[in-house]
Coordinates of C-alpha atoms in Angstrom, one line a residue:
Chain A
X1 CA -8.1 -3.3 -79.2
X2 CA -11.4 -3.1 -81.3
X3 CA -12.1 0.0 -83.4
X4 CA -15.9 -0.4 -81.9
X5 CA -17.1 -1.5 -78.5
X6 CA -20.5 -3.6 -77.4
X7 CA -22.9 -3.1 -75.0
X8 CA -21.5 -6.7 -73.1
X9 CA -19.2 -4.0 -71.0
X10 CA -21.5 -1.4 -70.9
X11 CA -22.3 -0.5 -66.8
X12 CA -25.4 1.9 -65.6
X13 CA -24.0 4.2 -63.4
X14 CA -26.7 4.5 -61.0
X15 CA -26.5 8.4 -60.8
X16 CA -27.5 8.2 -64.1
X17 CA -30.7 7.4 -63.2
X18 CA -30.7 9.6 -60.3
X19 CA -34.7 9.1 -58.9
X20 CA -34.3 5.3 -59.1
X21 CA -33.7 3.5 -55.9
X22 CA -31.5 0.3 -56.1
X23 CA -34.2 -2.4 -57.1
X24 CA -35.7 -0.1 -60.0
X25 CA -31.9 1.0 -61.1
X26 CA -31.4 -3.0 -61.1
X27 CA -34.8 -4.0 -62.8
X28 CA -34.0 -1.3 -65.6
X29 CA -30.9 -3.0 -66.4
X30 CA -32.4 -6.1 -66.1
X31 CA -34.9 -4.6 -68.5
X32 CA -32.3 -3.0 -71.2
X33 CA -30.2 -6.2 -70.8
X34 CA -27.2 -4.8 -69.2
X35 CA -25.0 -6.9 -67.4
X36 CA -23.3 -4.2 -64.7
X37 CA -24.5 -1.6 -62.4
X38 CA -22.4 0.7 -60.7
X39 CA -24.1 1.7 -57.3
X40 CA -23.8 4.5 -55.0
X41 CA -23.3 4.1 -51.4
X42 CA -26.4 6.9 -50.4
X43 CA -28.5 4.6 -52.5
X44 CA -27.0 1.7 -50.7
X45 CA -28.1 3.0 -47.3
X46 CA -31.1 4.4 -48.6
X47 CA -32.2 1.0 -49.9
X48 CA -30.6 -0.7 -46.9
X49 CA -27.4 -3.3 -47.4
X50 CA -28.7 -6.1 -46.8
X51 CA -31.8 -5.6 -49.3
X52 CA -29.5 -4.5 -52.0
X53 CA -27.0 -7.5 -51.6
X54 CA -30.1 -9.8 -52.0
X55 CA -31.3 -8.2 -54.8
X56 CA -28.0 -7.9 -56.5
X57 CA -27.3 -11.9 -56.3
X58 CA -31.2 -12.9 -57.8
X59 CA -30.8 -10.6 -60.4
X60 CA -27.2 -11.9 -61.2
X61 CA -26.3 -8.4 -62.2
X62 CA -22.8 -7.6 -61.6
X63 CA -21.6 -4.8 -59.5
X64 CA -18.8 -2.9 -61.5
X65 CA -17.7 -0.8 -58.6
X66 CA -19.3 1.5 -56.2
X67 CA -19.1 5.0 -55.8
X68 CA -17.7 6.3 -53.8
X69 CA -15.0 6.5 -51.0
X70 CA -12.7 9.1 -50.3
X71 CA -13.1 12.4 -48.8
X72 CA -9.8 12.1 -46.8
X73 CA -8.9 16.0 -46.0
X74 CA -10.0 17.6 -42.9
X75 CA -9.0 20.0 -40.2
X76 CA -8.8 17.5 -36.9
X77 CA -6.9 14.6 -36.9
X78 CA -10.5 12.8 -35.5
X79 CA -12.1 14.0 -38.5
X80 CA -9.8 12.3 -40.7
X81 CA -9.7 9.0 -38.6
X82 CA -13.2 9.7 -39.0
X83 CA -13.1 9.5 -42.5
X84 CA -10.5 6.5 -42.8
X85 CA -13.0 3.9 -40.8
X86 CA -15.6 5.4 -43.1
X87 CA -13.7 4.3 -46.1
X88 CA -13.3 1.0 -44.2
X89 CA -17.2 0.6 -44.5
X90 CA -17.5 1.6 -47.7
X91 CA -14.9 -1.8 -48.6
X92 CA -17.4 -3.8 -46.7
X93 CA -19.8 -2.5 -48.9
X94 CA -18.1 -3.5 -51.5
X95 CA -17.6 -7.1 -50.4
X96 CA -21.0 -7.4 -49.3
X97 CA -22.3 -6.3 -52.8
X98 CA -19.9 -8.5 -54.5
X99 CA -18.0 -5.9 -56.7
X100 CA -13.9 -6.1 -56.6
X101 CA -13.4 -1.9 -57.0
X102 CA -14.1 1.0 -54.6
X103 CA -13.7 4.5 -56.9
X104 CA -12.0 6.9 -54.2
X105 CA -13.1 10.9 -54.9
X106 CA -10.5 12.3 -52.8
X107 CA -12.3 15.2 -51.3
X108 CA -12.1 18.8 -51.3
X109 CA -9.9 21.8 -49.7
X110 CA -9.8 21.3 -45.6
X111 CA -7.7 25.0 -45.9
X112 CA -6.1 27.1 -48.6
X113 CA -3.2 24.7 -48.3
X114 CA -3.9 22.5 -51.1
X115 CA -0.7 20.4 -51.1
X116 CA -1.2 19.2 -47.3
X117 CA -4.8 18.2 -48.4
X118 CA -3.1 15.6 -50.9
X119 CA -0.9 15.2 -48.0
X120 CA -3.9 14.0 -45.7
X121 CA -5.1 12.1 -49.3
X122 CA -1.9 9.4 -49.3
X123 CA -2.4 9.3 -45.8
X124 CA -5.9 8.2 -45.9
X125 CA -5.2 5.7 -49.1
X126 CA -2.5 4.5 -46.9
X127 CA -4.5 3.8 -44.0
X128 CA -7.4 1.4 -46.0
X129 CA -5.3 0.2 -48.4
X130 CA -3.9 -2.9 -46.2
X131 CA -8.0 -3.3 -44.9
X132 CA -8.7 -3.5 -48.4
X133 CA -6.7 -5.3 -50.0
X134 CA -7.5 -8.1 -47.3
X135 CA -11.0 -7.5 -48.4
X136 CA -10.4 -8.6 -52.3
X137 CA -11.4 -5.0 -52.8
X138 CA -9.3 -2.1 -55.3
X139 CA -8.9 1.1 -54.6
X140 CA -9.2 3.3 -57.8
X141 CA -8.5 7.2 -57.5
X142 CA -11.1 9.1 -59.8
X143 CA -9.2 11.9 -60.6
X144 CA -11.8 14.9 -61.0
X145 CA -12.1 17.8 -63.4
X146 CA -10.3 21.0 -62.1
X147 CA -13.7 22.6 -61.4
X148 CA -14.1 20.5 -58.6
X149 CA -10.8 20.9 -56.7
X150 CA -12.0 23.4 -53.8
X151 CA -15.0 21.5 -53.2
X152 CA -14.8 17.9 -54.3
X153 CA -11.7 16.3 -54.9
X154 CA -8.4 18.0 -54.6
X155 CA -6.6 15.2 -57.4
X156 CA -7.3 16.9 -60.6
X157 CA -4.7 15.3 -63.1
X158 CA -4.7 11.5 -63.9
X159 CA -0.7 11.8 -64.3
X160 CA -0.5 13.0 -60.8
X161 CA -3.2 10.6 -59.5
X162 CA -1.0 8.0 -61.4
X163 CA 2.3 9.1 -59.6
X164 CA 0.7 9.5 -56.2
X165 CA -0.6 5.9 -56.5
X166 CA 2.9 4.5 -57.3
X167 CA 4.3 6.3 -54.6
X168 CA 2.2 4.5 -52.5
X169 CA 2.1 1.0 -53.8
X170 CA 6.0 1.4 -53.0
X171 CA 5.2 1.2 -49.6
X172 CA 3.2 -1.9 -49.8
X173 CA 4.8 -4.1 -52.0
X174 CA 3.2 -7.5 -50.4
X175 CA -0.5 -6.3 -51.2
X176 CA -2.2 -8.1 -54.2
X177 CA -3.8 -5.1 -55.2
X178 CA -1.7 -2.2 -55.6
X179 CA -3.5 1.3 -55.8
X180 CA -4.8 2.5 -59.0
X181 CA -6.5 5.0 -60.8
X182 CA -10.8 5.3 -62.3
X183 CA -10.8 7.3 -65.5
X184 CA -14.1 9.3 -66.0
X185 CA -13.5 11.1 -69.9
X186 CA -15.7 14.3 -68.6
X187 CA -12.7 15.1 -65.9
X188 CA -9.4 14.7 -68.2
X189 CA -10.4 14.6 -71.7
X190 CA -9.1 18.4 -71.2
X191 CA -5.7 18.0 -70.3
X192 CA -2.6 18.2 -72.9
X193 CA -0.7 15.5 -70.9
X194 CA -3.7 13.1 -70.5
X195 CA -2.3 10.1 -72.8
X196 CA 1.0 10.2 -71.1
X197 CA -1.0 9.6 -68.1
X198 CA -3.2 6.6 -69.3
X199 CA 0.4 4.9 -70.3
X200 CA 1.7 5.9 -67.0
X201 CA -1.3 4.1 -65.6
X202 CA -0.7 0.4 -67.2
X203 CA -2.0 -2.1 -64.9
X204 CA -3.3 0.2 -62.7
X205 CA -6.5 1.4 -64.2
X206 CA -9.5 0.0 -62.9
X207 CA -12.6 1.4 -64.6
X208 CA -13.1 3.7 -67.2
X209 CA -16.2 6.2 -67.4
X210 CA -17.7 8.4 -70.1
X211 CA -20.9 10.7 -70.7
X212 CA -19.9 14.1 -72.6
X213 CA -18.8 17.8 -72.1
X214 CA -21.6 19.6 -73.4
X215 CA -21.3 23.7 -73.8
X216 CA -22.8 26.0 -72.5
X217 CA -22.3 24.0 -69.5
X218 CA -26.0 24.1 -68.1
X219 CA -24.5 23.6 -64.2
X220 CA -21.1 22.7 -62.7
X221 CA -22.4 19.4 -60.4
X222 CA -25.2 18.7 -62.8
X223 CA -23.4 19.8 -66.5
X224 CA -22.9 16.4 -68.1
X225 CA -24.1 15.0 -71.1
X226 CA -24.8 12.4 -73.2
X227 CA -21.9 10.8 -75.2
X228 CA -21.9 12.4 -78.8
X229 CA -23.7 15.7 -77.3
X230 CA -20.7 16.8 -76.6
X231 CA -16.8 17.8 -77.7
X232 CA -14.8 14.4 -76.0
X233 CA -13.9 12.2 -78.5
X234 CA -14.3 9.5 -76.6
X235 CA -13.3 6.9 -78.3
X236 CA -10.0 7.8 -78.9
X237 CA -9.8 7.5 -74.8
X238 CA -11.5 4.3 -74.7
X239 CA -8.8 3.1 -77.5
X240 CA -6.0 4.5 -75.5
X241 CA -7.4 2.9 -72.1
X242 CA -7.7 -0.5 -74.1
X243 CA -4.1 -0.1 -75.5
X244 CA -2.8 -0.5 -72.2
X245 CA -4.5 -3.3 -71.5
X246 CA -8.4 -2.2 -69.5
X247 CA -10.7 -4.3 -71.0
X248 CA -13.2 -4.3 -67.8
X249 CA -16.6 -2.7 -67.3
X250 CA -17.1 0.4 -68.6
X251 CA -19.6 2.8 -67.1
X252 CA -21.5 5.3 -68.5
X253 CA -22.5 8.2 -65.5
X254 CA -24.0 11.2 -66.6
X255 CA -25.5 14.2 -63.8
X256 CA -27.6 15.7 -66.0
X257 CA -31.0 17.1 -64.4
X258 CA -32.4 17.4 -67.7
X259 CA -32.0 13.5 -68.3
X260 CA -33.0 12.7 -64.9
X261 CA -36.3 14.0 -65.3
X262 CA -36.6 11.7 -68.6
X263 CA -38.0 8.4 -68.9
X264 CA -35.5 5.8 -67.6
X265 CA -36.3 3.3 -70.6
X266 CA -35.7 6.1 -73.0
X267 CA -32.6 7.4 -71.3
X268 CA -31.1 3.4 -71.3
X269 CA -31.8 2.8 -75.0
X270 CA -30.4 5.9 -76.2
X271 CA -27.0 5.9 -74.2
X272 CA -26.7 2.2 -75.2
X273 CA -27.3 3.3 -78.9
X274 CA -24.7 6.2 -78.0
X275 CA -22.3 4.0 -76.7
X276 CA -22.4 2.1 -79.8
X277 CA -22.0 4.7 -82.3
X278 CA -19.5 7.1 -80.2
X279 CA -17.6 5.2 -78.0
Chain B
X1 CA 10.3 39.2 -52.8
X2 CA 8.3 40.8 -50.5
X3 CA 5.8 39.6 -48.1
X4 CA 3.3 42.2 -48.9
X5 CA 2.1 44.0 -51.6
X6 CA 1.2 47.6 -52.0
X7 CA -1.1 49.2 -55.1
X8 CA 1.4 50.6 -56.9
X9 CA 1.6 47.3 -59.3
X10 CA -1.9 46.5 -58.9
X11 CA -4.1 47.8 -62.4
X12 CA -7.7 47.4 -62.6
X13 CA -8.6 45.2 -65.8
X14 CA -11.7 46.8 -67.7
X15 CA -13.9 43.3 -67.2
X16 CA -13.8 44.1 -63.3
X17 CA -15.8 46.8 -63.8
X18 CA -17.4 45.7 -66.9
X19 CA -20.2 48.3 -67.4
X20 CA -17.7 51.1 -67.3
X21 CA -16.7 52.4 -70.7
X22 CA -12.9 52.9 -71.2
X23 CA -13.2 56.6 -69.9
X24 CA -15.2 55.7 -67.2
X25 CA -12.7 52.4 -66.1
X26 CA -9.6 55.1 -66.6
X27 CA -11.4 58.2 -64.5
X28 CA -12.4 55.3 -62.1
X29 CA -8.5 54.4 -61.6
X30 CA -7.6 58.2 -61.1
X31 CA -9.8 58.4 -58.3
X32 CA -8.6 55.7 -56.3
X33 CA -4.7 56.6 -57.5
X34 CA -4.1 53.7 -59.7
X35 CA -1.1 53.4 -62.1
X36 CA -2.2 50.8 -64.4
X37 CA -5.3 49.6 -66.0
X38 CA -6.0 46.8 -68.6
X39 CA -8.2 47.2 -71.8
X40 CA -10.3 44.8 -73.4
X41 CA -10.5 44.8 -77.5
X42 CA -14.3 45.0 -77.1
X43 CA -14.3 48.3 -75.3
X44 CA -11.5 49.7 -77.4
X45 CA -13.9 49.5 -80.3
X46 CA -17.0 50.2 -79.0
X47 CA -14.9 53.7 -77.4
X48 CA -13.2 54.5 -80.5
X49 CA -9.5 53.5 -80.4
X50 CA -8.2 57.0 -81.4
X51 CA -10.3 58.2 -78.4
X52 CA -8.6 56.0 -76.2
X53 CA -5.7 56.6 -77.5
X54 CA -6.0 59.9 -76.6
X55 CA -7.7 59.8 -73.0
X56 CA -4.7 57.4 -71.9
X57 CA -2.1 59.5 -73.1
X58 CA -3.9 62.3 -71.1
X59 CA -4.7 60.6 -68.2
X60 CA -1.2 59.2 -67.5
X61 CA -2.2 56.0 -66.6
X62 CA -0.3 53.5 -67.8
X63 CA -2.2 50.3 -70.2
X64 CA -0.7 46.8 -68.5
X65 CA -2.0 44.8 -71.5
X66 CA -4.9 44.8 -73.5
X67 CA -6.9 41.8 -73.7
X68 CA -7.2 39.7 -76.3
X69 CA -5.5 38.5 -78.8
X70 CA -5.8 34.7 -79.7
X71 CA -9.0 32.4 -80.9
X72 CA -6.8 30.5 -83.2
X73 CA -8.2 27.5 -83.7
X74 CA -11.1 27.3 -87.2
X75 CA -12.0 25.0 -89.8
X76 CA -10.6 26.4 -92.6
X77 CA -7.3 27.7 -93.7
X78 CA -9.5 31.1 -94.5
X79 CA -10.7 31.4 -91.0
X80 CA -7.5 31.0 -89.1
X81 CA -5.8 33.4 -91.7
X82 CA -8.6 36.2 -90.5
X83 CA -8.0 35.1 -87.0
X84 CA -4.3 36.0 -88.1
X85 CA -5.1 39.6 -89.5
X86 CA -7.3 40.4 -86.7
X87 CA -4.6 39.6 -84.5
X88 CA -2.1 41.7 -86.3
X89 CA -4.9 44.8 -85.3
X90 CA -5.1 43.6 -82.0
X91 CA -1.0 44.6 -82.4
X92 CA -1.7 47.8 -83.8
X93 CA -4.0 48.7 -80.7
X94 CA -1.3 47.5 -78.0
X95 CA 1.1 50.6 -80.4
X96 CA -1.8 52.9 -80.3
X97 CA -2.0 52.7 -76.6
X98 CA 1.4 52.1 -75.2
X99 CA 1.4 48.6 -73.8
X100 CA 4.0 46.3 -74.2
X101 CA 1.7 43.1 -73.7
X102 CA -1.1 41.3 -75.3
X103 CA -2.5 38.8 -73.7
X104 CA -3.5 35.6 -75.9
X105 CA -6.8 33.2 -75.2
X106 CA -6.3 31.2 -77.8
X107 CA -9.3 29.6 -78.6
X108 CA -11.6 26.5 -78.4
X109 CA -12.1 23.9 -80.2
X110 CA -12.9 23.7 -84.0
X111 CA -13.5 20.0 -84.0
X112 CA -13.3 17.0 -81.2
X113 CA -9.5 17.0 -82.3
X114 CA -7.7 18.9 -79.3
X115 CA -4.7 18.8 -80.5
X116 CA -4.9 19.5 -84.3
X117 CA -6.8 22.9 -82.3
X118 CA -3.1 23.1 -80.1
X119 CA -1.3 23.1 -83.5
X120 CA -3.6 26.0 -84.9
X121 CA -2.7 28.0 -81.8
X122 CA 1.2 27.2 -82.4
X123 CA 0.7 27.7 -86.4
X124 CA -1.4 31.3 -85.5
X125 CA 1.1 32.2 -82.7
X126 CA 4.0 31.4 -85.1
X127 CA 2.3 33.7 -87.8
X128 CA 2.0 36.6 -85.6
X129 CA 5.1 36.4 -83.9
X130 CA 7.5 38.3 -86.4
X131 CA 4.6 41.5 -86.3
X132 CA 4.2 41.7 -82.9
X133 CA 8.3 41.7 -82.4
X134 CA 8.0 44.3 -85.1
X135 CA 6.3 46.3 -83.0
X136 CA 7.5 46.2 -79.8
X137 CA 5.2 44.0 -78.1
X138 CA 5.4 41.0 -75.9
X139 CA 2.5 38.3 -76.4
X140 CA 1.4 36.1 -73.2
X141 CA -0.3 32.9 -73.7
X142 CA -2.8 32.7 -71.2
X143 CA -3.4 29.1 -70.1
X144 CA -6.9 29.0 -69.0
X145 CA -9.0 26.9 -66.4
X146 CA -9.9 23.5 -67.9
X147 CA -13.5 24.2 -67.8
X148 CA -13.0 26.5 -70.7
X149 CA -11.3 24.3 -72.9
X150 CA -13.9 23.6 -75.3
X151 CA -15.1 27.1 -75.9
X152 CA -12.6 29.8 -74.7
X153 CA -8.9 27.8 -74.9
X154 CA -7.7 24.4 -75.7
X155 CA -4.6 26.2 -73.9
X156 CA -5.2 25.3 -70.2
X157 CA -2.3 23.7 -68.7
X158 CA 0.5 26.1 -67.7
X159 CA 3.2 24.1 -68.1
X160 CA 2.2 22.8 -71.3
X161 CA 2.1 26.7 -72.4
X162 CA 5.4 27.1 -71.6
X163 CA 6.5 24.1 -73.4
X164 CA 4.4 25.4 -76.4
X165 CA 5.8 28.9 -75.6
X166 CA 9.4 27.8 -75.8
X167 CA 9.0 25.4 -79.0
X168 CA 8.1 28.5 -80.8
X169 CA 10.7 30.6 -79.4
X170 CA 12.9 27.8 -80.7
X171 CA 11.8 28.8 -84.4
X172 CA 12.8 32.6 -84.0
X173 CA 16.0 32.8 -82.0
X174 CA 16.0 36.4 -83.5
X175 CA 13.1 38.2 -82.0
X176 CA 13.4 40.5 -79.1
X177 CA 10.5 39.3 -76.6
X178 CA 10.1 35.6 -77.0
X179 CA 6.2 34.4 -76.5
X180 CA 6.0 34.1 -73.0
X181 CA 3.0 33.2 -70.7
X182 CA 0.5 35.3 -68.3
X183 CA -0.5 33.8 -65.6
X184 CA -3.7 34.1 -63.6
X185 CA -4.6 32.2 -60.4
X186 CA -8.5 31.6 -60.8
X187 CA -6.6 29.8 -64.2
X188 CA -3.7 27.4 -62.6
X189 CA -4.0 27.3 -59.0
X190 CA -5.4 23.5 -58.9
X191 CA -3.0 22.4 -60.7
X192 CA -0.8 20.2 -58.9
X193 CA 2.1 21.1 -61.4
X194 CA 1.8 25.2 -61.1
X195 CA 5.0 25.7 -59.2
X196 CA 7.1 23.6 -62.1
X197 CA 5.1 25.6 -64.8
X198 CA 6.4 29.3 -62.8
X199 CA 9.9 28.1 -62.7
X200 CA 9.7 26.8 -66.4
X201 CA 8.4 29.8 -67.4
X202 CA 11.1 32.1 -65.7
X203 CA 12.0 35.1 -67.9
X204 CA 9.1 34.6 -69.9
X205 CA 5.7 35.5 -67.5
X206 CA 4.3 38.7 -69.2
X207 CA 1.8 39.1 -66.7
X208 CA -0.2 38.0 -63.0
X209 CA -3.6 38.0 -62.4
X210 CA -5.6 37.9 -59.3
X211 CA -9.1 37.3 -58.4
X212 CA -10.3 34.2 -56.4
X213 CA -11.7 30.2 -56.6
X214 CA -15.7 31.0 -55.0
X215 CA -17.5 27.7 -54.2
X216 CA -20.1 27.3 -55.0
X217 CA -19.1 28.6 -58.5
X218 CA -22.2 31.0 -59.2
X219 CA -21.4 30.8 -62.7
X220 CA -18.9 29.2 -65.5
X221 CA -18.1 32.2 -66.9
X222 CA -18.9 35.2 -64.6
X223 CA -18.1 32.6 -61.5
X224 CA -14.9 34.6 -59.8
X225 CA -14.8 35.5 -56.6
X226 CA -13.2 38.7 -54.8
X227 CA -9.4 38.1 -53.6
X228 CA -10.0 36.9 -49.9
X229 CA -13.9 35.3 -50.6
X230 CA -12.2 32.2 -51.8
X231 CA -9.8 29.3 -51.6
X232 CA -6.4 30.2 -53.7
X233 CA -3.4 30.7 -51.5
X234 CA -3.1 33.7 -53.6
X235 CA 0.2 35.0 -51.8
X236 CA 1.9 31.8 -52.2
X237 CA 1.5 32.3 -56.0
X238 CA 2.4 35.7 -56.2
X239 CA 6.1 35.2 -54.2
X240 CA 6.1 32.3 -56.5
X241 CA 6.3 34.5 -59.6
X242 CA 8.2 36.9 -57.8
X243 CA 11.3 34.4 -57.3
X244 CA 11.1 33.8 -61.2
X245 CA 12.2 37.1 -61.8
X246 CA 8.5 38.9 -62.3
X247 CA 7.5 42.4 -60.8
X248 CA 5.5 43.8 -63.8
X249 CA 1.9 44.9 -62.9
X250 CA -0.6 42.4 -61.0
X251 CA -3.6 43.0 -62.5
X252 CA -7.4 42.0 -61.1
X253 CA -9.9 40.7 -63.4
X254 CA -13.2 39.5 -61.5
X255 CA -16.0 38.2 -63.8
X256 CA -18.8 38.5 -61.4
X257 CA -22.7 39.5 -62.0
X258 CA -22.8 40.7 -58.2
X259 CA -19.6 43.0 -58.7
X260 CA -20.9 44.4 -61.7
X261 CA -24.1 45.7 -60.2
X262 CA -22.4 47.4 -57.7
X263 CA -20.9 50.8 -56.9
X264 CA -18.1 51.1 -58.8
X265 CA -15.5 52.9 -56.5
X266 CA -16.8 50.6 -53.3
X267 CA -15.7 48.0 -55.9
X268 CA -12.3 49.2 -56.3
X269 CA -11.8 50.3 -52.4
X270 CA -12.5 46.7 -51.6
X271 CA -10.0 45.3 -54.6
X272 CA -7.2 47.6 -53.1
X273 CA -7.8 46.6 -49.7
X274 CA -7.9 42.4 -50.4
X275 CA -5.0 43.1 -52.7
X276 CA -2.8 44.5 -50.0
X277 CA -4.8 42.0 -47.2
X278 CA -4.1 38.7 -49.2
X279 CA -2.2 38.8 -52.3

C-alpha cells in the first residue's frame, strides 16, 4: 500500500479522448509514455478488429480491459439471447486484443420491474461466464452511479454487485476466473456502505477507475471531471482498493465534452500530473 | 393496504407548483378539494409567516410538513451552531402552522470527508432533537438520490438513514417522536436495498413522496417527471410503506421547468388523476 501512486499503472480510457480513433488514442499514449489503454468496443469496430489488434501488438501497449459488455435486460427472451452471444463477441474481442478483463455495464430497465432486470442480469453473467472463462477473459461488473439505473445499468451499489457476483461464482466453482466487480470512484464514491463493499470485494476486483464529481454537474452522460476538480477523495478509494490486494491497471475515464474538445496532449499531461498529486 | 389510492392523503407540496405564492398553492388546493399541502421555508418567508399562519388556519387545509430543515454539515463549529438556531426557527414555523413534521435535507459536503459531513448531520440532528420533541414535532431525515450528495445531502442511502435515525434515538430514550425518516421514490427507488430500508424503518417513516424517474433526466435538479411519465414502480413502494404501518399524507413534489410553466390547476387535475392511476 503506497501513500502515492505512479503513472507505471496509469491507463487512458479511450472515452477520454472521445474524437480519437484507436491508432491516434494509441499513438497519444505512446506519446505521453503510458503503458495501458482501455478501448471501447464502437471504436473497435469503427477502427476495424483486425487493424486495432495489429496496432495494439507494434506498439506494445497493453490493453487494460475493454469497455464494455453487458446490457443483459430485455423484453423477449430472443432479445436477451441476443444480447448473451453479443457478450460472447465482445470476449473475443478481448482475446483478440490481448487484454484479460471485459467491464460488464449491466444495462438499463426492460419494465418498471427492476428486480427481474437483475434477474435477466445473473442470467446473462451466467450464460458467458463458462465461454469466458475458457477464453482467459474476466468478467468485471461496473457497478454504475444511481442516476443511470433506468437507462444504463440497473446494478447501482458495489455491495450488491459484490453479492450478486458471489452468488454466481457459487454456481461455477471449477471456473478459474470467478466473477468480479470494476470500481469507477465517480459511481460509488457516494454511498455510506461503499468501504464495506470494496472489503467484500477481496479478490474479486478487477479494475479500478477514477475522474471526479464536479458540481454543478454540467450533464448527466457527459458530467465528469477531472480528478482534483471535484469532491471524491480519491485516494482514500484507491488506498482502500489497494488494502485488499488490486494493485492492477488503473484507468482514468472522464465524459467530459468540455475536455473532449481540448487538446489531447494537454488533456494527457494534466490527468497524469492529476493522477500524481490526487490519487 | 389497499390496492388503490384515492386523494384524500394526497397534499400538493409548494415546489410542484413553484411560482405560486403560499396563498396562491393553498387557494389552488381548495379548488381541486385537497386536504393537505406542504410548505417550503422559502415561501414561508418571502409570504410572511404570520400571514400564513393565518390563511392556513382559515383555509382549513391541513400543512403535511414544511420543508426544510437540515444543511448540517460547515467548516466551523460557528457555522454548524447557526445551522442549529436556524433549525430551531424552522421548529417554530412547523408550531406556527400546525404540522407535526419537518422534513430534514441535511446537507452536502463541507469538505472531501463524507463522513466527518455524516457526523455533522448526527451532531446537528442530536442538537435539535430535545427542541423539536419540545414542541411537538416529528423530524424526517430525507435520504436523497446520490446525485445530490455533494451539494444537497451526504444523506442518500435509506437504510443507512435509518441506521443513523435509530443511533440517535438510542441517545434520547425519553422523547416522544424519535427521528424517523421520509421517504420519497424519485430519492430510493434504485436502490437495490429500499425494501430492507422500509421495514427497518417501520414506526418511524414521517412521510411518502411521489413524483417519477424521467429518462432522459432533463435536468439534475428540476429533472422529475409526472407520476406515470416514468420508470418507478410507484405502487409497489407505496403498499410497501403501507405494510410498515404508514398511512399519513402522500405528498407530490415534481421539480420540473415544463410543469412550472404551465396552468396551474391542469397541473393539479393531472397529479390527482396519475395519483389515483398509478400510485
Amino acid at each position: 500500500m503506497n501513500e502515492f501512486v505512479d503513472c507505471s499503472r496509469l491507463s487512458l480510457n479511450q472515452y477520454t479522448t472521445f474524437n480519437l480513433n484507436v491508432k491516434e488514442a494509441i499513438d497519444a499514449c505512446l506519446r505521453a509514455d503510458l503503458h495501458y489503454i482501455c478501448l471501447w468496443r464502437d471504436k473497435i469496430a469503427s477502427y476495424g478488429l483486425d487493424n486495432c489488434a495489429k496496432i495494439v501488438k507494434e506498439s506494445g501497449i497493453k490493453v487494460s480491459s475493454i469497455c464494455r459488455g453487458g446490457m443483459f435486460p430485455a423484453l423477449s427472451k430472443e432479445e436477451r439471447q441476443k444480447r448473451i452471444d453479443d457478450n460472447k463477441r465482445a470476449i473475443d474481442e478481448c482475446v483478440a486484443l490481448g487484454t484479460d478483463t471485459l467491464v460488464l455495464v449491466c444495462g438499463g430497465l426492460h419494465n418498471k420491474n427492476i428486480e427481474e432486470a437483475r434477474d435477466y442480469v445473473e442470467e446473462g453473467i451466467s450464460a458467458i461466464l463458462p465461454y469466458v472463462d475458457g477464453a482467459g477473459v474476466k468478467l468485471g461488473i461496473e457497478p454504475l452511479h444511481p442516476q443511470f439505473a433506468a437507462d444504463r445499468s440497473v446494478m447501482v451499489s458495489l455491495p450488491h454487485a459484490v453479492s450478486m457476483a458471489k452468488a454466481i461464482n457459487q454456481n461455477f466453482p471449477q471456473v478459474k476466473h470467478p466473477v468480479g466487480v470494476v470500481i469507477d470512484v465517480y459511481h460509488v464514491w457516494w454511498d455510506p456502505y461503499v468501504y464495506e463493499g470494496i472489503k467484500a470485494a477481496q479478490g474479486l476486483i478487477y479494475g479500478f477507475h477514477v475522474c471526479d464529481w464536479i458540481t454543478p454537474l454540467p450533464d448527466t452522460l457527459k458530467g465528469r471531471g477531472m480528478m482534483g476538480d471535484g469532491h471524491i477523495d480519491i485516494r482514500r478509494l484507491r488506498l482502500a482498493v489497494e488494502a485488499v490486494g488490486y494493485h492492477g491497471p488503473i484507468e482514468c475515464e472522464i465524459f467530459n465534452q468540455a475536455l473532449w474538445d481540448s487538446d489531447v496532449d494537454e488533456v494527457i499531461d494534466l490527468m497524469k500530473q492529476r493522477f500524481m498529486e490526487v490519487c
